Amino acid sequence: QVQVVESGGGSVQAGGSLRLSCAASGYTYNWMGWFRQAPGKEREGVAAIYRGGGNTVYADSVKGRFTISRDNAKNTVYLQMNSLKPEDTAMYYCAAEGRCPMVPACFGYWGQGTQVTVSS
């Protein structure tokens, strides 16, 4: 059974930084991605990265502030989040085995989520 485990969430003031990590068991997946969901809102794609690491996709709202990376030897993907804003507050989910980036329905395996809270 595939396990996807996120870590690194927490509370930070606006302008601060956090780094999320996600370890997925099994093999090297094609697309891996980060999604987030705020209360009362739909889950949205934040960033995704393809197998080799050279192909990345970002939501417009995080471009220039967030960086996704992966270590295939560890089956781990990271999300470095800088210049955080209160509107970044959400539950962040890692997903693996994506057929396409940034669309939740494209991903087969999900973690339980890690909370990110940004205060003003």
Short mmCIF file of C-alpha atoms in Angstrom, two decimals:
data_model
loop_
_atom_site.label_atom_id
_atom_site.label_comp_id
_atom_site.label_asym_id
_atom_site.label_seq_id
_atom_site.Cartn_x
_atom_site.Cartn_y
_atom_site.Cartn_z
CA GLN A 1 0.00 0.00 0.00
CA VAL A 2 1.39 3.38 -1.00
CA GLN A 3 1.95 5.84 1.81
CA VAL A 4 2.28 9.58 1.31
CA VAL A 5 3.36 11.51 4.40
CA GLU A 6 3.69 15.28 4.66
CA SER A 7 5.59 17.25 7.27
CA GLY A 8 6.75 20.78 7.92
CA GLY A 9 3.56 22.74 8.36
CA GLY A 10 3.06 25.24 11.13
CA SER A 11 2.24 28.82 12.02
CA VAL A 12 4.23 31.77 10.77
CA GLN A 13 3.83 35.51 10.45
CA ALA A 14 3.30 37.15 7.10
CA GLY A 15 6.57 37.46 5.21
CA GLY A 16 7.97 34.34 6.81
CA SER A 17 9.01 31.02 5.31
CA LEU A 18 8.18 27.36 5.70
CA ARG A 19 9.44 24.22 4.01
CA LEU A 20 7.10 21.30 3.48
CA SER A 21 8.35 17.78 2.84
CA CYS A 22 6.52 14.78 1.42
CA ALA A 23 7.78 11.21 1.41
CA ALA A 24 6.03 8.69 -0.81
CA SER A 25 6.62 4.96 -0.60
CA GLY A 26 6.88 2.74 -3.63
CA TYR A 27 8.65 3.85 -6.79
CA THR A 28 9.56 7.05 -8.63
CA TYR A 29 6.28 8.64 -9.60
CA ASN A 30 5.65 10.77 -12.67
CA TRP A 31 4.00 13.97 -11.45
CA MET A 32 4.13 14.77 -7.77
CA GLY A 33 2.36 17.82 -6.52
CA TRP A 34 1.24 20.04 -3.71
CA PHE A 35 -2.35 21.12 -3.33
CA ARG A 36 -4.10 23.23 -0.72
CA GLN A 37 -7.59 23.65 0.58
CA ALA A 38 -8.86 26.48 2.72
CA PRO A 39 -12.13 26.21 4.67
CA GLY A 40 -15.11 26.57 2.37
CA LYS A 41 -12.99 26.46 -0.77
CA GLU A 42 -12.15 23.82 -3.32
CA ARG A 43 -8.82 22.04 -3.34
CA GLU A 44 -6.44 23.84 -5.68
CA GLY A 45 -3.12 23.00 -7.24
CA VAL A 46 -0.15 24.89 -5.83
CA ALA A 47 2.84 23.35 -7.59
CA ALA A 48 3.78 20.16 -9.39
CA ILE A 49 7.01 18.58 -10.57
CA TYR A 50 7.64 15.84 -13.11
CA ARG A 51 9.84 12.79 -12.67
CA GLY A 52 13.15 14.30 -13.78
CA GLY A 53 12.65 17.51 -11.85
CA GLY A 54 13.15 19.78 -14.83
CA ASN A 55 9.46 20.28 -15.52
CA THR A 56 7.60 22.29 -12.89
CA VAL A 57 4.25 24.04 -12.82
CA TYR A 58 3.05 26.70 -10.38
CA ALA A 59 -0.20 28.41 -9.60
CA ASP A 60 -0.08 32.09 -10.52
CA SER A 61 -0.72 33.03 -6.91
CA VAL A 62 2.55 31.46 -5.71
CA LYS A 63 4.91 32.09 -8.63
CA GLY A 64 8.11 33.74 -7.48
CA ARG A 65 7.44 32.84 -3.83
CA PHE A 66 7.22 29.03 -3.76
CA THR A 67 9.69 26.51 -5.13
CA ILE A 68 9.01 22.82 -5.63
CA SER A 69 11.81 20.28 -5.83
CA ARG A 70 12.24 16.54 -5.53
CA ASP A 71 14.82 13.95 -4.54
CA ASN A 72 14.01 10.76 -6.44
CA ALA A 73 16.53 8.72 -4.45
CA LYS A 74 14.40 9.42 -1.39
CA ASN A 75 11.03 9.55 -3.20
CA THR A 76 10.58 12.91 -1.54
CA VAL A 77 9.21 16.20 -2.80
CA TYR A 78 9.68 19.57 -1.13
CA LEU A 79 7.85 22.89 -1.20
CA GLN A 80 9.85 25.90 -0.11
CA MET A 81 7.44 28.69 0.71
CA ASN A 82 8.79 32.22 1.08
CA SER A 83 7.12 35.59 1.54
CA LEU A 84 4.07 33.89 2.95
CA LYS A 85 0.78 35.77 2.99
CA PRO A 86 -2.35 35.27 5.13
CA GLU A 87 -4.15 34.04 2.02
CA ASP A 88 -1.72 31.12 1.88
CA THR A 89 -3.36 29.74 5.02
CA ALA A 90 -4.76 26.29 4.22
CA MET A 91 -4.33 22.58 4.66
CA TYR A 92 -1.59 21.52 2.29
CA TYR A 93 -1.72 18.09 0.68
CA CYS A 94 0.93 16.15 -1.17
CA ALA A 95 -0.07 13.90 -4.03
CA ALA A 96 1.78 11.31 -6.10
CA GLU A 97 1.32 9.39 -9.32
CA GLY A 98 -0.21 12.18 -11.31
CA ARG A 99 -1.27 11.75 -14.92
CA CYS A 100 -1.35 15.50 -15.30
CA PRO A 101 -0.24 18.38 -13.08
CA MET A 102 -2.35 20.65 -10.91
CA VAL A 103 -5.63 18.75 -11.27
CA PRO A 104 -6.63 16.77 -8.15
CA ALA A 105 -8.50 14.13 -10.15
CA CYS A 106 -5.27 13.27 -11.99
CA PHE A 107 -3.50 12.06 -8.86
CA GLY A 108 -3.78 8.58 -7.40
CA TYR A 109 -2.21 8.83 -3.97
CA TRP A 110 -2.69 11.48 -1.30
CA GLY A 111 -1.30 12.35 2.07
CA GLN A 112 -3.32 13.37 5.11
CA GLY A 113 -2.32 17.00 4.88
CA THR A 114 -0.34 19.47 6.96
CA GLN A 115 -1.73 22.77 8.19
CA VAL A 116 -0.10 26.06 7.24
CA THR A 117 -1.30 29.17 9.05
CA VAL A 118 -0.02 32.63 8.19
CA SER A 119 -0.93 35.48 10.49
CA SER A 120 -0.89 39.15 9.55
#
